[in-house]
Amino acid sequence: MGRNPGTACRTLVWLTACLGSGFGAHAGPVAAPDAAADCVAVIESRAESLVERVRSGDGTARIALRAELEHAAVLIGDQYITGARDEDAARARLERSRKDQQSWPEERREALHRQCSQAAAGTLGSANKFERFVVRRVAAKRMERMLAPGHRAVAGTPPVTNRASEPQRR
């Protein structure tokens, strides 16, 4: 995650915090920061693996990419709202999770991806209209940056290839 995604995520959580809502109020128990970093890392890995397919014109991959980015935004915003506001510590946890996941078997990454995506979808599903708007806007901006010429995938991020949760290609 470069500097721009952090700015977008800070904007997301700042707006929700200013309105006094916050995702944490909807989600029930909040994941511990390390577990959230594992989730964001595996979801971002999946998002990175979709970029080339989107660039080649695959519309179903575009839908899947947007969903992945929305899920990551929800998880990051949820952590921020609940008090994990040290950006340097959060980046360090995320990098540690990325590194750790490189040695994981594909099945473990797929299982974690399913679990995290379900949790994020539940949180987003119980969010109010404004929160959903902000998450979608942050995800759209992140997607725009990812699809821009010159975007580089995060080094050392293992791809998650769980095709079962992706829309089928036609």
mmCIF file of C-alpha atoms in Angstrom:
data_model
loop_
_atom_site.group_PDB
_atom_site.id
_atom_site.type_symbol
_atom_site.label_atom_id
_atom_site.label_comp_id
_atom_site.label_asym_id
_atom_site.label_seq_id
_atom_site.Cartn_x
_atom_site.Cartn_y
_atom_site.Cartn_z
ATOM 1 C CA MET A 1 0.000 0.000 0.000
ATOM 2 C CA GLY A 2 1.542 3.308 -1.056
ATOM 3 C CA ARG A 3 0.883 6.691 0.423
ATOM 4 C CA ASN A 4 -2.266 7.363 -1.612
ATOM 5 C CA PRO A 5 -4.272 4.370 -0.322
ATOM 6 C CA GLY A 6 -3.477 5.446 3.232
ATOM 7 C CA THR A 7 -4.785 8.927 2.482
ATOM 8 C CA ALA A 8 -7.956 7.479 1.001
ATOM 9 C CA CYS A 9 -8.476 5.201 3.996
ATOM 10 C CA ARG A 10 -7.881 8.059 6.429
ATOM 11 C CA THR A 11 -10.497 10.057 4.518
ATOM 12 C CA LEU A 12 -12.927 7.163 4.790
ATOM 13 C CA VAL A 13 -12.568 6.788 8.510
ATOM 14 C CA TRP A 14 -12.400 10.503 9.204
ATOM 15 C CA LEU A 15 -15.731 11.046 7.478
ATOM 16 C CA THR A 16 -17.427 8.179 9.270
ATOM 17 C CA ALA A 17 -15.938 9.220 12.617
ATOM 18 C CA CYS A 18 -17.056 12.827 12.158
ATOM 19 C CA LEU A 19 -20.616 11.695 11.671
ATOM 20 C CA GLY A 20 -20.420 9.607 14.812
ATOM 21 C CA SER A 21 -21.454 6.396 13.115
ATOM 22 C CA GLY A 22 -18.481 4.145 12.391
ATOM 23 C CA PHE A 23 -18.463 0.613 11.160
ATOM 24 C CA GLY A 24 -17.593 -0.818 14.569
ATOM 25 C CA ALA A 25 -21.097 -0.015 15.765
ATOM 26 C CA HIS A 26 -22.514 -2.326 13.124
ATOM 27 C CA ALA A 27 -20.068 -5.172 13.027
ATOM 28 C CA GLY A 28 -20.162 -6.649 16.491
ATOM 29 C CA PRO A 29 -16.780 -7.863 17.704
ATOM 30 C CA VAL A 30 -13.879 -6.199 15.928
ATOM 31 C CA ALA A 31 -10.931 -8.263 14.740
ATOM 32 C CA ALA A 32 -7.657 -7.823 16.573
ATOM 33 C CA PRO A 33 -5.206 -5.622 14.650
ATOM 34 C CA ASP A 34 -3.013 -8.587 13.626
ATOM 35 C CA ALA A 35 -6.019 -10.554 12.366
ATOM 36 C CA ALA A 36 -7.248 -7.484 10.489
ATOM 37 C CA ALA A 37 -3.802 -7.082 8.895
ATOM 38 C CA ASP A 38 -3.930 -10.730 7.803
ATOM 39 C CA CYS A 39 -7.327 -10.081 6.243
ATOM 40 C CA VAL A 40 -6.282 -6.909 4.449
ATOM 41 C CA ALA A 41 -3.121 -8.604 3.154
ATOM 42 C CA VAL A 42 -4.980 -11.594 1.725
ATOM 43 C CA ILE A 43 -7.722 -9.410 0.223
ATOM 44 C CA GLU A 44 -5.195 -7.023 -1.352
ATOM 45 C CA SER A 45 -3.319 -10.008 -2.752
ATOM 46 C CA ARG A 46 -6.506 -11.181 -4.417
ATOM 47 C CA ALA A 47 -7.156 -7.673 -5.737
ATOM 48 C CA GLU A 48 -3.659 -7.485 -7.240
ATOM 49 C CA SER A 49 -4.220 -10.826 -8.973
ATOM 50 C CA LEU A 50 -7.319 -9.407 -10.690
ATOM 51 C CA VAL A 51 -5.688 -6.268 -12.115
ATOM 52 C CA GLU A 52 -4.288 -7.819 -15.313
ATOM 53 C CA ARG A 53 -7.599 -9.504 -16.083
ATOM 54 C CA VAL A 54 -9.397 -6.174 -15.693
ATOM 55 C CA ARG A 55 -6.858 -4.441 -17.911
ATOM 56 C CA SER A 56 -7.516 -7.062 -20.594
ATOM 57 C CA GLY A 57 -11.213 -6.185 -20.565
ATOM 58 C CA ASP A 58 -12.654 -8.878 -18.283
ATOM 59 C CA GLY A 59 -15.817 -7.296 -16.885
ATOM 60 C CA THR A 60 -16.386 -9.985 -14.255
ATOM 61 C CA ALA A 61 -12.878 -9.415 -12.928
ATOM 62 C CA ARG A 62 -13.699 -5.688 -12.638
ATOM 63 C CA ILE A 63 -16.704 -6.501 -10.443
ATOM 64 C CA ALA A 64 -14.612 -8.863 -8.307
ATOM 65 C CA LEU A 65 -11.814 -6.274 -7.990
ATOM 66 C CA ARG A 66 -14.224 -3.600 -6.795
ATOM 67 C CA ALA A 67 -15.664 -6.001 -4.196
ATOM 68 C CA GLU A 68 -12.170 -6.876 -2.937
ATOM 69 C CA LEU A 69 -11.254 -3.214 -2.585
ATOM 70 C CA GLU A 70 -14.512 -2.440 -0.786
ATOM 71 C CA HIS A 71 -13.831 -5.268 1.653
ATOM 72 C CA ALA A 72 -10.312 -4.003 2.349
ATOM 73 C CA ALA A 73 -11.632 -0.455 2.894
ATOM 74 C CA VAL A 74 -14.244 -1.699 5.366
ATOM 75 C CA LEU A 75 -11.674 -3.646 7.381
ATOM 76 C CA ILE A 76 -9.201 -0.766 7.466
ATOM 77 C CA GLY A 77 -11.914 1.721 8.416
ATOM 78 C CA ASP A 78 -13.237 -0.598 11.117
ATOM 79 C CA GLN A 79 -9.798 -0.855 12.719
ATOM 80 C CA TYR A 80 -9.304 2.898 12.602
ATOM 81 C CA ILE A 81 -12.714 3.643 14.097
ATOM 82 C CA THR A 82 -12.032 1.261 16.982
ATOM 83 C CA GLY A 83 -8.800 3.005 17.892
ATOM 84 C CA ALA A 84 -5.991 1.484 15.794
ATOM 85 C CA ARG A 85 -4.820 4.844 14.468
ATOM 86 C CA ASP A 86 -1.040 4.418 14.414
ATOM 87 C CA GLU A 87 -0.468 4.291 10.656
ATOM 88 C CA ASP A 88 3.181 3.210 10.949
ATOM 89 C CA ALA A 89 2.270 0.305 13.236
ATOM 90 C CA ALA A 90 -0.590 -0.666 10.912
ATOM 91 C CA ARG A 91 1.728 -0.649 7.888
ATOM 92 C CA ALA A 92 4.256 -2.766 9.803
ATOM 93 C CA ARG A 93 1.526 -5.305 10.698
ATOM 94 C CA LEU A 94 0.390 -5.392 7.071
ATOM 95 C CA GLU A 95 3.943 -5.950 5.788
ATOM 96 C CA ARG A 96 4.473 -8.695 8.379
ATOM 97 C CA SER A 97 1.227 -10.355 7.269
ATOM 98 C CA ARG A 98 2.241 -10.166 3.605
ATOM 99 C CA LYS A 99 5.597 -11.740 4.400
ATOM 100 C CA ASP A 100 4.066 -14.472 6.569
ATOM 101 C CA GLN A 101 1.484 -15.351 3.915
ATOM 102 C CA GLN A 102 4.186 -16.035 1.354
ATOM 103 C CA SER A 103 4.914 -19.317 3.140
ATOM 104 C CA TRP A 104 1.279 -20.315 3.578
ATOM 105 C CA PRO A 105 -0.245 -23.039 1.417
ATOM 106 C CA GLU A 106 -2.808 -21.831 -1.098
ATOM 107 C CA GLU A 107 -5.644 -23.557 0.790
ATOM 108 C CA ARG A 108 -4.896 -21.547 3.928
ATOM 109 C CA ARG A 109 -4.916 -18.247 2.009
ATOM 110 C CA GLU A 110 -8.176 -19.237 0.300
ATOM 111 C CA ALA A 111 -9.819 -20.132 3.618
ATOM 112 C CA LEU A 112 -8.701 -16.862 5.211
ATOM 113 C CA HIS A 113 -9.881 -14.933 2.155
ATOM 114 C CA ARG A 114 -13.359 -16.490 2.389
ATOM 115 C CA GLN A 115 -13.589 -15.789 6.121
ATOM 116 C CA CYS A 116 -12.408 -12.185 5.807
ATOM 117 C CA SER A 117 -14.574 -11.430 2.787
ATOM 118 C CA GLN A 118 -17.652 -12.733 4.589
ATOM 119 C CA ALA A 119 -16.887 -10.619 7.647
ATOM 120 C CA ALA A 120 -16.280 -7.509 5.548
ATOM 121 C CA ALA A 121 -19.430 -8.093 3.479
ATOM 122 C CA GLY A 122 -21.442 -8.409 6.689
ATOM 123 C CA THR A 123 -20.015 -5.176 8.032
ATOM 124 C CA LEU A 124 -20.674 -3.376 4.765
ATOM 125 C CA GLY A 125 -24.177 -4.849 4.587
ATOM 126 C CA SER A 126 -25.070 -3.374 7.966
ATOM 127 C CA ALA A 127 -23.514 0.017 7.219
ATOM 128 C CA ASN A 128 -25.722 3.030 6.589
ATOM 129 C CA LYS A 129 -26.050 4.640 3.153
ATOM 130 C CA PHE A 130 -23.411 7.255 3.773
ATOM 131 C CA GLU A 131 -20.873 4.683 5.000
ATOM 132 C CA ARG A 132 -21.514 2.499 1.953
ATOM 133 C CA PHE A 133 -21.098 5.544 -0.295
ATOM 134 C CA VAL A 134 -17.762 6.416 1.317
ATOM 135 C CA VAL A 135 -16.490 2.832 1.097
ATOM 136 C CA ARG A 136 -17.487 2.601 -2.560
ATOM 137 C CA ARG A 137 -15.823 5.925 -3.306
ATOM 138 C CA VAL A 138 -12.586 4.914 -1.582
ATOM 139 C CA ALA A 139 -12.630 1.575 -3.420
ATOM 140 C CA ALA A 140 -13.273 3.285 -6.770
ATOM 141 C CA LYS A 141 -10.327 5.653 -6.249
ATOM 142 C CA ARG A 142 -8.060 2.768 -5.229
ATOM 143 C CA MET A 143 -9.190 0.801 -8.282
ATOM 144 C CA GLU A 144 -8.465 3.781 -10.500
ATOM 145 C CA ARG A 145 -4.908 3.921 -9.133
ATOM 146 C CA MET A 146 -4.413 0.170 -9.485
ATOM 147 C CA LEU A 147 -5.531 0.197 -13.114
ATOM 148 C CA ALA A 148 -3.453 3.242 -14.038
ATOM 149 C CA PRO A 149 -0.452 2.676 -16.295
ATOM 150 C CA GLY A 150 2.672 2.122 -14.244
ATOM 151 C CA HIS A 151 0.935 0.551 -11.239
ATOM 152 C CA ARG A 152 3.146 -2.070 -9.617
ATOM 153 C CA ALA A 153 1.838 -4.911 -7.525
ATOM 154 C CA VAL A 154 3.066 -5.069 -3.961
ATOM 155 C CA ALA A 155 6.315 -7.032 -4.036
ATOM 156 C CA GLY A 156 6.195 -10.475 -2.512
ATOM 157 C CA THR A 157 2.424 -10.644 -2.252
ATOM 158 C CA PRO A 158 1.306 -14.190 -3.041
ATOM 159 C CA PRO A 159 -1.792 -14.306 -5.216
ATOM 160 C CA VAL A 160 -4.983 -15.817 -3.885
ATOM 161 C CA THR A 161 -6.551 -17.783 -6.680
ATOM 162 C CA ASN A 162 -9.834 -18.812 -5.133
ATOM 163 C CA ARG A 163 -11.955 -18.795 -8.252
ATOM 164 C CA ALA A 164 -14.988 -20.232 -6.458
ATOM 165 C CA SER A 165 -16.001 -16.838 -5.086
ATOM 166 C CA GLU A 166 -15.386 -15.003 -8.365
ATOM 167 C CA PRO A 167 -18.118 -14.421 -10.911
ATOM 168 C CA GLN A 168 -17.778 -16.951 -13.707
ATOM 169 C CA ARG A 169 -16.167 -15.792 -16.931
ATOM 170 C CA ARG A 170 -18.299 -16.027 -20.064
#
